[in-house]
CSV table of C-alpha atoms in Angstrom, one decimal:
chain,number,residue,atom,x,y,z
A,1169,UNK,CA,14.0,-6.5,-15.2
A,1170,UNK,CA,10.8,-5.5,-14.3
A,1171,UNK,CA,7.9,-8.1,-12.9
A,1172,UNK,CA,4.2,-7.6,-13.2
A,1173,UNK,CA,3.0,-8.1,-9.7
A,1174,UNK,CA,-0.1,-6.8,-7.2
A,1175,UNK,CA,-0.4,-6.4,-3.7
A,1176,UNK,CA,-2.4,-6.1,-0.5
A,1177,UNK,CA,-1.0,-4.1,2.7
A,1178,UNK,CA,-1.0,-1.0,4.3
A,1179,UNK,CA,0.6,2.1,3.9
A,1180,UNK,CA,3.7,2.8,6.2
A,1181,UNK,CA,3.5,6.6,6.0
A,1182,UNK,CA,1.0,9.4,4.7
A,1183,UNK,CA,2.2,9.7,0.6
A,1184,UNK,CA,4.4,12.1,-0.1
A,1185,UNK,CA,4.7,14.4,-3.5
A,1186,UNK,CA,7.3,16.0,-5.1
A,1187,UNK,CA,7.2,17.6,-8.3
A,1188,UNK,CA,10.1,16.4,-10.9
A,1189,UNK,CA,11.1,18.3,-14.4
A,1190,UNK,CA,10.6,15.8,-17.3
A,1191,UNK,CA,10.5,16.2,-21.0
A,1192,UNK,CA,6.9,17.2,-20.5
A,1193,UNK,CA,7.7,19.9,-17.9
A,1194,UNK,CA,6.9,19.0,-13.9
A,1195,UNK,CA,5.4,15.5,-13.6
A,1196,UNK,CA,3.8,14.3,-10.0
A,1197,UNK,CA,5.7,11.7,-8.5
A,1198,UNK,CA,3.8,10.0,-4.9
A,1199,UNK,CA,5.9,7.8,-3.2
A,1200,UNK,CA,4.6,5.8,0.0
A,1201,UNK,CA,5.7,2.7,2.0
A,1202,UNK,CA,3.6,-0.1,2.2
A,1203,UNK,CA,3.7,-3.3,4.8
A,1204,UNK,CA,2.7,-6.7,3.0
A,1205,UNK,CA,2.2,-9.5,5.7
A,1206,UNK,CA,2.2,-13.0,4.3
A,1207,UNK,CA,-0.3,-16.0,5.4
A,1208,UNK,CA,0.2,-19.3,4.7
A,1209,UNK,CA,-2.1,-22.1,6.2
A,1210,UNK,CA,-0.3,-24.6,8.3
A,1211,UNK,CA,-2.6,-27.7,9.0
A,1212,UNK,CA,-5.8,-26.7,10.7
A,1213,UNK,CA,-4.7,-22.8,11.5
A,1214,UNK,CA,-3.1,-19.9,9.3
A,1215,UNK,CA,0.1,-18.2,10.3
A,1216,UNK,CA,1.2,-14.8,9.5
A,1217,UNK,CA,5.3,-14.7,7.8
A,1218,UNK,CA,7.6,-12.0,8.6
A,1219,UNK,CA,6.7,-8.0,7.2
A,1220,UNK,CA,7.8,-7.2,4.0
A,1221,UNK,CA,8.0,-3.3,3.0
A,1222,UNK,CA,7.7,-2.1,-0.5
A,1223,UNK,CA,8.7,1.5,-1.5
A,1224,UNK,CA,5.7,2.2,-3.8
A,1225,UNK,CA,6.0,4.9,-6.6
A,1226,UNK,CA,3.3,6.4,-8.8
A,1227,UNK,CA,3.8,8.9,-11.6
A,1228,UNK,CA,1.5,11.5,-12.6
A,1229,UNK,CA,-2.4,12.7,-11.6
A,1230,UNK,CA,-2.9,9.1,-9.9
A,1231,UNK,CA,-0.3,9.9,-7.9
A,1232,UNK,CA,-1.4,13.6,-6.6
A,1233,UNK,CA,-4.8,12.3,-5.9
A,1234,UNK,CA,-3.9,9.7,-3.7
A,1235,UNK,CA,-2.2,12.7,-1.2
A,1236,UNK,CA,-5.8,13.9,-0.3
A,1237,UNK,CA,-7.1,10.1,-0.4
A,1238,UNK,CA,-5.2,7.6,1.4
A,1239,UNK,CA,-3.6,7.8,5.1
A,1240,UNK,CA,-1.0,5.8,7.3
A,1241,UNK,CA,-2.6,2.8,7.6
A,1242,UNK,CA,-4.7,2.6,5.0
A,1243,UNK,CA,-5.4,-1.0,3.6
A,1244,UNK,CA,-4.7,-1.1,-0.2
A,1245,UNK,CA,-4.5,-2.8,-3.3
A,1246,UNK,CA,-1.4,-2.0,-5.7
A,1247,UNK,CA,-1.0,-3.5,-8.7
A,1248,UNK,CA,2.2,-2.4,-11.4
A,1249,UNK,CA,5.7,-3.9,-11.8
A,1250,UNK,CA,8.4,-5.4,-9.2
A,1251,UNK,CA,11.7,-4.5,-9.4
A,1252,UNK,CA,14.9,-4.8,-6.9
A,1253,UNK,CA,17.0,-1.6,-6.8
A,1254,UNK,CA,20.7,-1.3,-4.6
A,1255,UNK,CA,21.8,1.9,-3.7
A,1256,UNK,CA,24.0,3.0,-1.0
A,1257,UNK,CA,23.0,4.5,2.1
A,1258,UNK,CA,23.9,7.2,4.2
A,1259,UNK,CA,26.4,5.0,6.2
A,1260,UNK,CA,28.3,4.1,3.6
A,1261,UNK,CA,26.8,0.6,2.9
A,1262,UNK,CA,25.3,-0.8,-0.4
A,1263,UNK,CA,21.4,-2.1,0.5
A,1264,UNK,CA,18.7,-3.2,-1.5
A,1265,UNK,CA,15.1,-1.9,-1.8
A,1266,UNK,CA,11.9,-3.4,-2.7
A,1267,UNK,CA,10.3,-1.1,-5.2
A,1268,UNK,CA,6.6,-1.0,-6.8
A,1269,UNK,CA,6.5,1.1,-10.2
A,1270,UNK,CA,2.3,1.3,-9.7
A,1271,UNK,CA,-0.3,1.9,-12.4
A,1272,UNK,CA,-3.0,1.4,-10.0
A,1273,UNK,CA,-3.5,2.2,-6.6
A,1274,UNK,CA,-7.1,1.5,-4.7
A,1275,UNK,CA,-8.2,2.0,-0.8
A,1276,UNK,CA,-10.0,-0.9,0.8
A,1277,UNK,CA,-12.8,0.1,2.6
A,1278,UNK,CA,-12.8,-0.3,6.0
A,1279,UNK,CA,-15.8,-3.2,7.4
A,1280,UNK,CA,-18.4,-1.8,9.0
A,1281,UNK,CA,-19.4,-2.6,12.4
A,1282,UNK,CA,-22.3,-5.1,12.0
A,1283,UNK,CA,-25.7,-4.0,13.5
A,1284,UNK,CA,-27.8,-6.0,15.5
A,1285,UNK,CA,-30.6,-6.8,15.4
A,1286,UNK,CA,-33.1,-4.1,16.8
A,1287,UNK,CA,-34.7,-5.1,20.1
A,1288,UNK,CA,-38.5,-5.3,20.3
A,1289,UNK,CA,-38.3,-2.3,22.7
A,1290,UNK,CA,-36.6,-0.1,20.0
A,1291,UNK,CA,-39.0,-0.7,17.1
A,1292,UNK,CA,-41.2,2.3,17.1
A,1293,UNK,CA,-44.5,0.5,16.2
């Protein structure tokens, strides 16, 4: 079962892509890790919850685009479906994963540095 969800965090590692054979010949596939931090406002302060890490997967020319575009560290917004997948790793032992199937991936810019304001010395008039 799938669940429609979005998200805001940033990326783990630089996406990777790999190229898979479908039905409609190679397809893009760009995975990436992201980090989601959760807030939650405890009386008068806020206070950040443990990590949680998402394996993010995006199909297709959205996916290859976002190899040139978007960099460890990188704030984002990802919105698609939620599901919960067990495999086993290389030690033998069955673990879960977090996984987002995405539809929509977007940087958030970075703030700008505010300017002050110019000092009567440095206005040229």
């Amino acid at each position: 079962m799938s669940i429609p969800i979005v998200v805001k965090g940033n990326l783990g590692n630089d996406p990777e892509l790999k190229f898979v054979k479908t039905s409609r010949g190679d397809t893009g596939l760009t995975t990436f890790s992201l980090a989601y931090k959760p807030r939650e406002r405890k009386g008068d302060e806020w206070v950040e919850g443990d990590t949680m890490w998402f394996r993010v997967v995006i199909w297709g020319e959205k996916g290859e685009s976002l190899v040139d575009t978007l960099r460890k560290g990188d704030q984002v917004l990802v919105q698609g479906s939620f599901k919960q997948t067990s495999f086993e790793g290389r030690d033998g032992e069955k673990k879960t994963a977090l996984e987002i199937s995405a539809s929509d991936v977007a940087l958030i810019p970075k703030s700008a540095p505010r300017k002050s304001a110019p000092k009567q010395d440095d206005v040229p008039w």
